[in-house]
Amino acid sequence: MPRLVPLPDDFRSRPFSTREARARGVSLGRLRSADLLKPFPAVREVRTPTPSIDTACASYGERMPPSQSFSHATAARLHGLPLPRRVQAAGVIEVSVELPGQCPRVVGVRGHRVTAGSVRTVLVRGFRVAAPVDTWCQLASVLSLDELIVVGDALVRRQSPPATLPELRAAVADFAGHRGAKKLREALIWVRAGVDSPRETELRLLLVRAGLPEPEINGIIRNRLGVKIATGDIVYRRYKVLVEYDGGQHRTDEEQYHWDVDRLDAIMAEGWRVIRINKSHLRTRNRAVFKVEKALTSAGWVHGRE
């Protein structure tokens, strides 16, 4: 097999147009080589085992006109918002184009036409992308109610939130009349600020929908001297019941494991009951509800009186 002619160094780390390649001395034969992908017409990129969303967007960006921006699920992935696997694995780049522009007719790209000025855009790693709150509204047509709540919680999360609850409310009001608007309004009712992970959202929804009290999310727990000893995932302060979701890192990270043990010992020393929930409990949902309900009842909670 003949040895391939080396490409310019910067072509190995980014997509490039065939026009640029020809201008820099790359032959037509080299552009047809099997080690190069052809994600879009007149665009090439070096074949890699697992192309990232950034790589895919950069490939389309080589031919993307200024009137278009990345939107919907593609925007959500660029913003780092949590999406279900079925949406992430769709393998389609989604873009929006303002009217009267026409949607792109390119394999691997799904276009959406939007009213001029109706979608705000921001720059994310150099890409024109629908703003986080507008992205959430766009997802209302493809996500389930609970999936929308998860994304809404992520927008107003505890650390570095991209949005505020008032911004979500304003966006939902502006979205009236669009596909998914009713579902979006219902999702907003369930969104809570201060959540750290999709699992926390899932657990909170499970407990509240089962008739348990509305918990405090990531509440600060202090000892009798007023010193902070923990931030609890789901806190029932009145009953001194703490519900913690144990993710994989709690088992695989030895330092995290030892820190958790000391932290939970300090909480229990202050008279708190700690309920630990993991993925298996969420698969058998009645089990998770039973564990928490039993702890609350033991602490004096009576169903229907709060």
PDB file of C-alpha atoms in Angstrom:
ATOM      1  CA  MET A   1       0.000   0.000   0.000  1.00  0.00           C
ATOM      2  CA  PRO A   2       1.508   3.384  -0.980  1.00  0.00           C
ATOM      3  CA  ARG A   3       2.349   5.709   1.871  1.00  0.00           C
ATOM      4  CA  LEU A   4      -0.103   8.591   2.284  1.00  0.00           C
ATOM      5  CA  VAL A   5       1.194  12.094   1.739  1.00  0.00           C
ATOM      6  CA  PRO A   6       1.205  13.902   5.121  1.00  0.00           C
ATOM      7  CA  LEU A   7      -1.434  16.564   5.615  1.00  0.00           C
ATOM      8  CA  PRO A   8      -0.674  20.019   7.021  1.00  0.00           C
ATOM      9  CA  ASP A   9      -0.268  19.647  10.791  1.00  0.00           C
ATOM     10  CA  ASP A  10      -3.315  21.728  11.737  1.00  0.00           C
ATOM     11  CA  PHE A  11      -5.588  19.599   9.509  1.00  0.00           C
ATOM     12  CA  ARG A  12      -5.055  16.660  11.864  1.00  0.00           C
ATOM     13  CA  SER A  13      -6.825  18.422  14.735  1.00  0.00           C
ATOM     14  CA  ARG A  14      -9.710  20.138  12.946  1.00  0.00           C
ATOM     15  CA  PRO A  15     -12.069  19.826   9.979  1.00  0.00           C
ATOM     16  CA  PHE A  16     -11.107  21.674   6.817  1.00  0.00           C
ATOM     17  CA  SER A  17     -12.719  22.612   3.527  1.00  0.00           C
ATOM     18  CA  THR A  18     -11.549  21.097   0.260  1.00  0.00           C
ATOM     19  CA  ARG A  19     -11.016  24.617  -1.050  1.00  0.00           C
ATOM     20  CA  GLU A  20      -8.576  25.398   1.766  1.00  0.00           C
ATOM     21  CA  ALA A  21      -6.837  22.049   1.300  1.00  0.00           C
ATOM     22  CA  ARG A  22      -6.345  22.578  -2.438  1.00  0.00           C
ATOM     23  CA  ALA A  23      -5.035  26.086  -1.800  1.00  0.00           C
ATOM     24  CA  ARG A  24      -2.434  24.578   0.524  1.00  0.00           C
ATOM     25  CA  GLY A  25      -1.255  21.998  -1.953  1.00  0.00           C
ATOM     26  CA  VAL A  26      -3.298  18.915  -1.007  1.00  0.00           C
ATOM     27  CA  SER A  27      -4.106  16.875  -4.116  1.00  0.00           C
ATOM     28  CA  LEU A  28      -7.568  15.700  -5.127  1.00  0.00           C
ATOM     29  CA  GLY A  29      -6.390  12.111  -4.761  1.00  0.00           C
ATOM     30  CA  ARG A  30      -5.281  12.748  -1.171  1.00  0.00           C
ATOM     31  CA  LEU A  31      -8.701  14.249  -0.384  1.00  0.00           C
ATOM     32  CA  ARG A  32     -10.285  10.972  -1.530  1.00  0.00           C
ATOM     33  CA  SER A  33      -8.133   8.855   0.813  1.00  0.00           C
ATOM     34  CA  ALA A  34      -9.821   6.430   3.206  1.00  0.00           C
ATOM     35  CA  ASP A  35      -8.313   8.044   6.305  1.00  0.00           C
ATOM     36  CA  LEU A  36     -10.432  11.143   5.689  1.00  0.00           C
ATOM     37  CA  LEU A  37     -14.107  11.409   6.547  1.00  0.00           C
ATOM     38  CA  LYS A  38     -16.511  13.401   4.379  1.00  0.00           C
ATOM     39  CA  PRO A  39     -19.041  14.598   6.987  1.00  0.00           C
ATOM     40  CA  PHE A  40     -20.503  17.196   4.626  1.00  0.00           C
ATOM     41  CA  PRO A  41     -19.988  18.123   0.982  1.00  0.00           C
ATOM     42  CA  ALA A  42     -16.647  19.879   0.405  1.00  0.00           C
ATOM     43  CA  VAL A  43     -15.544  19.218   4.008  1.00  0.00           C
ATOM     44  CA  ARG A  44     -12.973  16.699   5.236  1.00  0.00           C
ATOM     45  CA  GLU A  45     -11.685  15.595   8.636  1.00  0.00           C
ATOM     46  CA  VAL A  46      -9.187  12.995   9.796  1.00  0.00           C
ATOM     47  CA  ARG A  47     -10.978   9.801  10.817  1.00  0.00           C
ATOM     48  CA  THR A  48     -11.029   9.270  14.611  1.00  0.00           C
ATOM     49  CA  PRO A  49     -12.530   6.411  16.689  1.00  0.00           C
ATOM     50  CA  THR A  50     -15.105   8.547  18.502  1.00  0.00           C
ATOM     51  CA  PRO A  51     -15.795  11.981  16.989  1.00  0.00           C
ATOM     52  CA  SER A  52     -16.992  14.510  19.573  1.00  0.00           C
ATOM     53  CA  ILE A  53     -19.909  16.892  19.222  1.00  0.00           C
ATOM     54  CA  ASP A  54     -17.369  19.707  18.872  1.00  0.00           C
ATOM     55  CA  THR A  55     -15.746  17.928  15.935  1.00  0.00           C
ATOM     56  CA  ALA A  56     -19.096  17.377  14.241  1.00  0.00           C
ATOM     57  CA  CYS A  57     -20.072  21.029  14.701  1.00  0.00           C
ATOM     58  CA  ALA A  58     -16.690  22.226  13.504  1.00  0.00           C
ATOM     59  CA  SER A  59     -17.121  20.108  10.367  1.00  0.00           C
ATOM     60  CA  TYR A  60     -20.465  21.667   9.540  1.00  0.00           C
ATOM     61  CA  GLY A  61     -19.125  25.064  10.595  1.00  0.00           C
ATOM     62  CA  GLU A  62     -16.830  24.987   7.553  1.00  0.00           C
ATOM     63  CA  ARG A  63     -19.907  25.539   5.369  1.00  0.00           C
ATOM     64  CA  MET A  64     -22.333  27.101   7.866  1.00  0.00           C
ATOM     65  CA  PRO A  65     -23.651  30.527   6.777  1.00  0.00           C
ATOM     66  CA  PRO A  66     -23.961  33.404   9.298  1.00  0.00           C
ATOM     67  CA  SER A  67     -27.770  33.120   9.208  1.00  0.00           C
ATOM     68  CA  GLN A  68     -27.660  29.734  10.959  1.00  0.00           C
ATOM     69  CA  SER A  69     -26.920  28.675  14.542  1.00  0.00           C
ATOM     70  CA  PHE A  70     -26.684  25.336  16.321  1.00  0.00           C
ATOM     71  CA  SER A  71     -29.906  24.586  18.162  1.00  0.00           C
ATOM     72  CA  HIS A  72     -32.123  21.989  19.861  1.00  0.00           C
ATOM     73  CA  ALA A  73     -30.278  18.825  20.981  1.00  0.00           C
ATOM     74  CA  THR A  74     -27.007  19.927  19.369  1.00  0.00           C
ATOM     75  CA  ALA A  75     -27.088  23.168  21.341  1.00  0.00           C
ATOM     76  CA  ALA A  76     -27.912  21.252  24.516  1.00  0.00           C
ATOM     77  CA  ARG A  77     -24.866  19.023  24.033  1.00  0.00           C
ATOM     78  CA  LEU A  78     -22.619  22.018  23.389  1.00  0.00           C
ATOM     79  CA  HIS A  79     -23.934  23.625  26.592  1.00  0.00           C
ATOM     80  CA  GLY A  80     -23.301  20.376  28.491  1.00  0.00           C
ATOM     81  CA  LEU A  81     -26.957  19.904  29.415  1.00  0.00           C
ATOM     82  CA  PRO A  82     -28.115  16.373  30.347  1.00  0.00           C
ATOM     83  CA  LEU A  83     -29.937  14.560  27.556  1.00  0.00           C
ATOM     84  CA  PRO A  84     -31.316  11.017  27.342  1.00  0.00           C
ATOM     85  CA  ARG A  85     -29.203   8.544  25.383  1.00  0.00           C
ATOM     86  CA  ARG A  86     -31.723   8.201  22.581  1.00  0.00           C
ATOM     87  CA  VAL A  87     -31.350  11.915  21.803  1.00  0.00           C
ATOM     88  CA  GLN A  88     -27.567  12.003  22.144  1.00  0.00           C
ATOM     89  CA  ALA A  89     -27.211   8.997  19.851  1.00  0.00           C
ATOM     90  CA  ALA A  90     -29.360  10.462  17.072  1.00  0.00           C
ATOM     91  CA  GLY A  91     -26.234  11.381  15.090  1.00  0.00           C
ATOM     92  CA  VAL A  92     -27.798  14.472  13.523  1.00  0.00           C
ATOM     93  CA  ILE A  93     -26.566  18.056  13.729  1.00  0.00           C
ATOM     94  CA  GLU A  94     -29.451  20.460  14.365  1.00  0.00           C
ATOM     95  CA  VAL A  95     -29.369  24.068  13.213  1.00  0.00           C
ATOM     96  CA  SER A  96     -31.872  26.899  13.131  1.00  0.00           C
ATOM     97  CA  VAL A  97     -32.191  29.454  10.361  1.00  0.00           C
ATOM     98  CA  GLU A  98     -34.130  32.688  10.633  1.00  0.00           C
ATOM     99  CA  LEU A  99     -37.015  33.301   8.245  1.00  0.00           C
ATOM    100  CA  PRO A 100     -37.137  33.847   5.335  1.00  0.00           C
ATOM    101  CA  GLY A 101     -34.019  31.662   5.076  1.00  0.00           C
ATOM    102  CA  GLN A 102     -34.297  28.078   3.888  1.00  0.00           C
ATOM    103  CA  CYS A 103     -33.331  25.013   5.903  1.00  0.00           C
ATOM    104  CA  PRO A 104     -30.106  23.314   4.829  1.00  0.00           C
ATOM    105  CA  ARG A 105     -30.529  20.284   2.591  1.00  0.00           C
ATOM    106  CA  VAL A 106     -27.525  18.289   3.732  1.00  0.00           C
ATOM    107  CA  VAL A 107     -27.397  14.676   4.860  1.00  0.00           C
ATOM    108  CA  GLY A 108     -26.772  14.524   8.620  1.00  0.00           C
ATOM    109  CA  VAL A 109     -28.225  17.978   9.294  1.00  0.00           C
ATOM    110  CA  ARG A 110     -31.740  18.776  10.512  1.00  0.00           C
ATOM    111  CA  GLY A 111     -32.868  22.329   9.929  1.00  0.00           C
ATOM    112  CA  HIS A 112     -35.459  24.397  11.804  1.00  0.00           C
ATOM    113  CA  ARG A 113     -36.923  27.700  10.635  1.00  0.00           C
ATOM    114  CA  VAL A 114     -37.453  30.321  13.338  1.00  0.00           C
ATOM    115  CA  THR A 115     -38.845  33.836  13.401  1.00  0.00           C
ATOM    116  CA  ALA A 116     -36.150  36.495  13.166  1.00  0.00           C
ATOM    117  CA  GLY A 117     -35.060  37.636  16.625  1.00  0.00           C
ATOM    118  CA  SER A 118     -37.005  34.916  18.456  1.00  0.00           C
ATOM    119  CA  VAL A 119     -33.931  32.885  19.471  1.00  0.00           C
ATOM    120  CA  ARG A 120     -30.985  34.447  21.256  1.00  0.00           C
ATOM    121  CA  THR A 121     -27.551  33.095  20.391  1.00  0.00           C
ATOM    122  CA  VAL A 122     -24.308  32.902  22.332  1.00  0.00           C
ATOM    123  CA  LEU A 123     -20.788  31.788  21.461  1.00  0.00           C
ATOM    124  CA  VAL A 124     -19.744  28.419  22.871  1.00  0.00           C
ATOM    125  CA  ARG A 125     -16.129  27.519  22.077  1.00  0.00           C
ATOM    126  CA  GLY A 126     -16.431  29.634  18.943  1.00  0.00           C
ATOM    127  CA  PHE A 127     -19.775  28.173  17.762  1.00  0.00           C
ATOM    128  CA  ARG A 128     -22.979  30.207  17.318  1.00  0.00           C
ATOM    129  CA  VAL A 129     -25.417  28.406  19.592  1.00  0.00           C
ATOM    130  CA  ALA A 130     -28.959  29.010  20.838  1.00  0.00           C
ATOM    131  CA  ALA A 131     -28.826  30.449  24.366  1.00  0.00           C
ATOM    132  CA  PRO A 132     -29.327  27.858  27.153  1.00  0.00           C
ATOM    133  CA  VAL A 133     -32.886  28.912  28.060  1.00  0.00           C
ATOM    134  CA  ASP A 134     -33.970  29.068  24.403  1.00  0.00           C
ATOM    135  CA  THR A 135     -32.435  25.619  23.906  1.00  0.00           C
ATOM    136  CA  TRP A 136     -34.586  24.293  26.760  1.00  0.00           C
ATOM    137  CA  CYS A 137     -37.704  25.651  25.089  1.00  0.00           C
ATOM    138  CA  GLN A 138     -36.730  24.095  21.758  1.00  0.00           C
ATOM    139  CA  LEU A 139     -36.331  20.684  23.423  1.00  0.00           C
ATOM    140  CA  ALA A 140     -39.977  20.701  24.533  1.00  0.00           C
ATOM    141  CA  SER A 141     -40.993  19.111  21.244  1.00  0.00           C
ATOM    142  CA  VAL A 142     -38.723  16.056  21.645  1.00  0.00           C
ATOM    143  CA  LEU A 143     -38.233  15.409  25.378  1.00  0.00           C
ATOM    144  CA  SER A 144     -40.653  13.852  27.831  1.00  0.00           C
ATOM    145  CA  LEU A 145     -41.963  15.879  30.765  1.00  0.00           C
ATOM    146  CA  ASP A 146     -39.442  14.449  33.239  1.00  0.00           C
ATOM    147  CA  GLU A 147     -36.577  14.863  30.771  1.00  0.00           C
ATOM    148  CA  LEU A 148     -37.524  18.535  30.417  1.00  0.00           C
ATOM    149  CA  ILE A 149     -37.551  18.912  34.202  1.00  0.00           C
ATOM    150  CA  VAL A 150     -34.052  17.416  34.392  1.00  0.00           C
ATOM    151  CA  VAL A 151     -32.762  19.954  31.857  1.00  0.00           C
ATOM    152  CA  GLY A 152     -34.610  22.786  33.630  1.00  0.00           C
ATOM    153  CA  ASP A 153     -33.013  21.803  36.946  1.00  0.00           C
ATOM    154  CA  ALA A 154     -29.614  21.739  35.232  1.00  0.00           C
ATOM    155  CA  LEU A 155     -30.133  25.316  34.021  1.00  0.00           C
ATOM    156  CA  VAL A 156     -30.707  26.586  37.574  1.00  0.00           C
ATOM    157  CA  ARG A 157     -28.264  24.177  39.225  1.00  0.00           C
ATOM    158  CA  ARG A 158     -26.409  24.924  42.438  1.00  0.00           C
ATOM    159  CA  GLN A 159     -22.974  25.560  40.928  1.00  0.00           C
ATOM    160  CA  SER A 160     -22.484  28.040  38.060  1.00  0.00           C
ATOM    161  CA  PRO A 161     -26.116  28.032  36.880  1.00  0.00           C
ATOM    162  CA  PRO A 162     -26.535  29.208  33.265  1.00  0.00           C
ATOM    163  CA  ALA A 163     -29.958  30.703  34.061  1.00  0.00           C
ATOM    164  CA  THR A 164     -32.340  31.776  36.810  1.00  0.00           C
ATOM    165  CA  LEU A 165     -35.901  30.749  37.567  1.00  0.00           C
ATOM    166  CA  PRO A 166     -37.260  34.186  36.517  1.00  0.00           C
ATOM    167  CA  GLU A 167     -35.495  33.736  33.162  1.00  0.00           C
ATOM    168  CA  LEU A 168     -37.128  30.320  32.736  1.00  0.00           C
ATOM    169  CA  ARG A 169     -40.547  31.787  33.556  1.00  0.00           C
ATOM    170  CA  ALA A 170     -40.106  34.590  31.031  1.00  0.00           C
ATOM    171  CA  ALA A 171     -38.968  32.164  28.335  1.00  0.00           C
ATOM    172  CA  VAL A 172     -41.935  29.856  28.932  1.00  0.00           C
ATOM    173  CA  ALA A 173     -44.322  32.812  28.609  1.00  0.00           C
ATOM    174  CA  ASP A 174     -42.680  33.858  25.326  1.00  0.00           C
ATOM    175  CA  PHE A 175     -42.868  30.280  24.016  1.00  0.00           C
ATOM    176  CA  ALA A 176     -46.686  30.182  24.165  1.00  0.00           C
ATOM    177  CA  GLY A 177     -48.240  28.893  20.962  1.00  0.00           C
ATOM    178  CA  HIS A 178     -45.245  26.807  19.941  1.00  0.00           C
ATOM    179  CA  ARG A 179     -45.110  23.022  19.782  1.00  0.00           C
ATOM    180  CA  GLY A 180     -44.494  21.640  23.274  1.00  0.00           C
ATOM    181  CA  ALA A 181     -45.513  24.852  25.077  1.00  0.00           C
ATOM    182  CA  LYS A 182     -48.035  23.098  27.329  1.00  0.00           C
ATOM    183  CA  LYS A 183     -45.494  20.475  28.380  1.00  0.00           C
ATOM    184  CA  LEU A 184     -42.935  23.213  29.018  1.00  0.00           C
ATOM    185  CA  ARG A 185     -45.333  25.063  31.330  1.00  0.00           C
ATOM    186  CA  GLU A 186     -45.904  21.882  33.314  1.00  0.00           C
ATOM    187  CA  ALA A 187     -42.164  21.196  33.512  1.00  0.00           C
ATOM    188  CA  LEU A 188     -41.560  24.679  34.913  1.00  0.00           C
ATOM    189  CA  ILE A 189     -43.858  23.879  37.857  1.00  0.00           C
ATOM    190  CA  TRP A 190     -41.521  21.055  38.881  1.00  0.00           C
ATOM    191  CA  VAL A 191     -38.159  22.774  38.302  1.00  0.00           C
ATOM    192  CA  ARG A 192     -36.189  23.573  41.456  1.00  0.00           C
ATOM    193  CA  ALA A 193     -33.050  25.658  41.863  1.00  0.00           C
ATOM    194  CA  GLY A 194     -29.942  24.260  43.518  1.00  0.00           C
ATOM    195  CA  VAL A 195     -29.911  20.694  42.176  1.00  0.00           C
ATOM    196  CA  ASP A 196     -26.560  19.031  41.486  1.00  0.00           C
ATOM    197  CA  SER A 197     -27.403  16.089  39.218  1.00  0.00           C
ATOM    198  CA  PRO A 198     -30.133  14.412  37.127  1.00  0.00           C
ATOM    199  CA  ARG A 199     -30.317  11.613  39.707  1.00  0.00           C
ATOM    200  CA  GLU A 200     -31.211  14.132  42.411  1.00  0.00           C
ATOM    201  CA  THR A 201     -34.004  15.430  40.189  1.00  0.00           C
ATOM    202  CA  GLU A 202     -35.276  11.915  39.501  1.00  0.00           C
ATOM    203  CA  LEU A 203     -35.242  11.032  43.204  1.00  0.00           C
ATOM    204  CA  ARG A 204     -37.006  14.250  44.244  1.00  0.00           C
ATOM    205  CA  LEU A 205     -39.768  13.735  41.684  1.00  0.00           C
ATOM    206  CA  LEU A 206     -40.232  10.144  42.787  1.00  0.00           C
ATOM    207  CA  LEU A 207     -40.621  11.059  46.461  1.00  0.00           C
ATOM    208  CA  VAL A 208     -42.904  14.069  46.001  1.00  0.00           C
ATOM    209  CA  ARG A 209     -45.171  12.306  43.509  1.00  0.00           C
ATOM    210  CA  ALA A 210     -45.510   9.455  46.018  1.00  0.00           C
ATOM    211  CA  GLY A 211     -47.065  11.917  48.458  1.00  0.00           C
ATOM    212  CA  LEU A 212     -44.030  12.629  50.624  1.00  0.00           C
ATOM    213  CA  PRO A 213     -43.281  16.226  51.696  1.00  0.00           C
ATOM    214  CA  GLU A 214     -41.456  18.627  49.396  1.00  0.00           C
ATOM    215  CA  PRO A 215     -37.798  18.436  50.469  1.00  0.00           C
ATOM    216  CA  GLU A 216     -35.101  21.065  50.688  1.00  0.00           C
ATOM    217  CA  ILE A 217     -32.551  20.554  47.917  1.00  0.00           C
ATOM    218  CA  ASN A 218     -28.855  20.570  48.798  1.00  0.00           C
ATOM    219  CA  GLY A 219     -29.588  22.105  52.168  1.00  0.00           C
ATOM    220  CA  ILE A 220     -26.802  23.054  54.559  1.00  0.00           C
ATOM    221  CA  ILE A 221     -26.644  20.975  57.728  1.00  0.00           C
ATOM    222  CA  ARG A 222     -24.944  22.458  60.797  1.00  0.00           C
ATOM    223  CA  ASN A 223     -23.976  20.982  64.136  1.00  0.00           C
ATOM    224  CA  ARG A 224     -25.260  22.241  67.482  1.00  0.00           C
ATOM    225  CA  LEU A 225     -22.570  24.934  67.483  1.00  0.00           C
ATOM    226  CA  GLY A 226     -23.747  26.296  64.152  1.00  0.00           C
ATOM    227  CA  VAL A 227     -20.768  24.955  62.211  1.00  0.00           C
ATOM    228  CA  LYS A 228     -21.537  23.597  58.746  1.00  0.00           C
ATOM    229  CA  ILE A 229     -20.902  19.859  58.569  1.00  0.00           C
ATOM    230  CA  ALA A 230     -22.511  18.947  55.250  1.00  0.00           C
ATOM    231  CA  THR A 231     -24.592  19.884  52.249  1.00  0.00           C
ATOM    232  CA  GLY A 232     -27.334  17.264  51.991  1.00  0.00           C
ATOM    233  CA  ASP A 233     -28.850  16.109  48.697  1.00  0.00           C
ATOM    234  CA  ILE A 234     -32.479  15.918  49.861  1.00  0.00           C
ATOM    235  CA  VAL A 235     -33.161  17.371  53.291  1.00  0.00           C
ATOM    236  CA  TYR A 236     -36.263  17.018  55.453  1.00  0.00           C
ATOM    237  CA  ARG A 237     -35.081  19.467  58.086  1.00  0.00           C
ATOM    238  CA  ARG A 238     -38.203  19.371  60.249  1.00  0.00           C
ATOM    239  CA  TYR A 239     -37.826  15.599  60.690  1.00  0.00           C
ATOM    240  CA  LYS A 240     -34.007  15.502  60.635  1.00  0.00           C
ATOM    241  CA  VAL A 241     -34.060  13.042  57.767  1.00  0.00           C
ATOM    242  CA  LEU A 242     -31.388  13.260  55.068  1.00  0.00           C
ATOM    243  CA  VAL A 243     -31.677  11.353  51.780  1.00  0.00           C
ATOM    244  CA  GLU A 244     -28.407  10.930  49.885  1.00  0.00           C
ATOM    245  CA  TYR A 245     -27.962   9.602  46.354  1.00  0.00           C
ATOM    246  CA  ASP A 246     -24.827   7.455  46.087  1.00  0.00           C
ATOM    247  CA  GLY A 247     -23.338   7.672  42.608  1.00  0.00           C
ATOM    248  CA  GLY A 248     -20.575   5.465  41.246  1.00  0.00           C
ATOM    249  CA  GLN A 249     -17.786   7.745  42.470  1.00  0.00           C
ATOM    250  CA  HIS A 250     -18.787   7.066  46.055  1.00  0.00           C
ATOM    251  CA  ARG A 251     -17.729   3.423  45.611  1.00  0.00           C
ATOM    252  CA  THR A 252     -14.800   3.700  43.213  1.00  0.00           C
ATOM    253  CA  ASP A 253     -12.991   6.736  44.651  1.00  0.00           C
ATOM    254  CA  GLU A 254     -11.346   5.635  47.897  1.00  0.00           C
ATOM    255  CA  GLU A 255     -10.734   9.201  49.092  1.00  0.00           C
ATOM    256  CA  GLN A 256     -14.372  10.109  48.388  1.00  0.00           C
ATOM    257  CA  TYR A 257     -15.521   6.969  50.221  1.00  0.00           C
ATOM    258  CA  HIS A 258     -13.578   7.792  53.398  1.00  0.00           C
ATOM    259  CA  TRP A 259     -14.725  11.419  53.267  1.00  0.00           C
ATOM    260  CA  ASP A 260     -18.351  10.248  52.963  1.00  0.00           C
ATOM    261  CA  VAL A 261     -18.003   7.988  56.008  1.00  0.00           C
ATOM    262  CA  ASP A 262     -16.676  10.818  58.197  1.00  0.00           C
ATOM    263  CA  ARG A 263     -19.280  13.240  56.874  1.00  0.00           C
ATOM    264  CA  LEU A 264     -22.223  10.903  57.501  1.00  0.00           C
ATOM    265  CA  ASP A 265     -20.907  10.019  60.968  1.00  0.00           C
ATOM    266  CA  ALA A 266     -20.893  13.733  61.843  1.00  0.00           C
ATOM    267  CA  ILE A 267     -24.463  14.145  60.554  1.00  0.00           C
ATOM    268  CA  MET A 268     -25.774  11.156  62.503  1.00  0.00           C
ATOM    269  CA  ALA A 269     -24.012  12.390  65.636  1.00  0.00           C
ATOM    270  CA  GLU A 270     -26.348  15.400  65.454  1.00  0.00           C
ATOM    271  CA  GLY A 271     -29.410  13.150  65.560  1.00  0.00           C
ATOM    272  CA  TRP A 272     -30.127  12.926  61.831  1.00  0.00           C
ATOM    273  CA  ARG A 273     -31.402   9.769  60.141  1.00  0.00           C
ATOM    274  CA  VAL A 274     -29.516   9.185  56.873  1.00  0.00           C
ATOM    275  CA  ILE A 275     -31.137   7.221  54.025  1.00  0.00           C
ATOM    276  CA  ARG A 276     -28.807   6.240  51.195  1.00  0.00           C
ATOM    277  CA  ILE A 277     -30.300   5.610  47.763  1.00  0.00           C
ATOM    278  CA  ASN A 278     -28.468   4.181  44.759  1.00  0.00           C
ATOM    279  CA  LYS A 279     -29.263   3.231  41.187  1.00  0.00           C
ATOM    280  CA  SER A 280     -30.779  -0.128  42.159  1.00  0.00           C
ATOM    281  CA  HIS A 281     -33.291   1.594  44.456  1.00  0.00           C
ATOM    282  CA  LEU A 282     -34.420   3.817  41.600  1.00  0.00           C
ATOM    283  CA  ARG A 283     -34.976   0.771  39.398  1.00  0.00           C
ATOM    284  CA  THR A 284     -37.356  -0.596  42.051  1.00  0.00           C
ATOM    285  CA  ARG A 285     -39.040   2.686  42.864  1.00  0.00           C
ATOM    286  CA  ASN A 286     -41.346   1.428  45.610  1.00  0.00           C
ATOM    287  CA  ARG A 287     -38.281   0.388  47.593  1.00  0.00           C
ATOM    288  CA  ALA A 288     -36.841   3.905  47.566  1.00  0.00           C
ATOM    289  CA  VAL A 289     -40.163   5.461  48.593  1.00  0.00           C
ATOM    290  CA  PHE A 290     -40.628   2.896  51.362  1.00  0.00           C
ATOM    291  CA  LYS A 291     -37.194   3.601  52.877  1.00  0.00           C
ATOM    292  CA  VAL A 292     -37.758   7.352  53.009  1.00  0.00           C
ATOM    293  CA  GLU A 293     -41.397   7.144  54.106  1.00  0.00           C
ATOM    294  CA  LYS A 294     -40.461   4.818  56.958  1.00  0.00           C
ATOM    295  CA  ALA A 295     -37.793   7.244  58.191  1.00  0.00           C
ATOM    296  CA  LEU A 296     -40.163  10.217  58.031  1.00  0.00           C
ATOM    297  CA  THR A 297     -42.963   8.349  59.779  1.00  0.00           C
ATOM    298  CA  SER A 298     -40.582   7.283  62.566  1.00  0.00           C
ATOM    299  CA  ALA A 299     -39.681  10.951  63.004  1.00  0.00           C
ATOM    300  CA  GLY A 300     -43.319  11.992  63.414  1.00  0.00           C
ATOM    301  CA  TRP A 301     -44.507  12.762  59.894  1.00  0.00           C
ATOM    302  CA  VAL A 302     -48.135  11.848  59.204  1.00  0.00           C
ATOM    303  CA  HIS A 303     -49.250  11.442  55.587  1.00  0.00           C
ATOM    304  CA  GLY A 304     -51.561  14.237  54.497  1.00  0.00           C
ATOM    305  CA  ARG A 305     -50.816  16.622  57.363  1.00  0.00           C
ATOM    306  CA  GLU A 306     -48.073  18.649  55.686  1.00  0.00           C
TER     307      GLU A 306
END
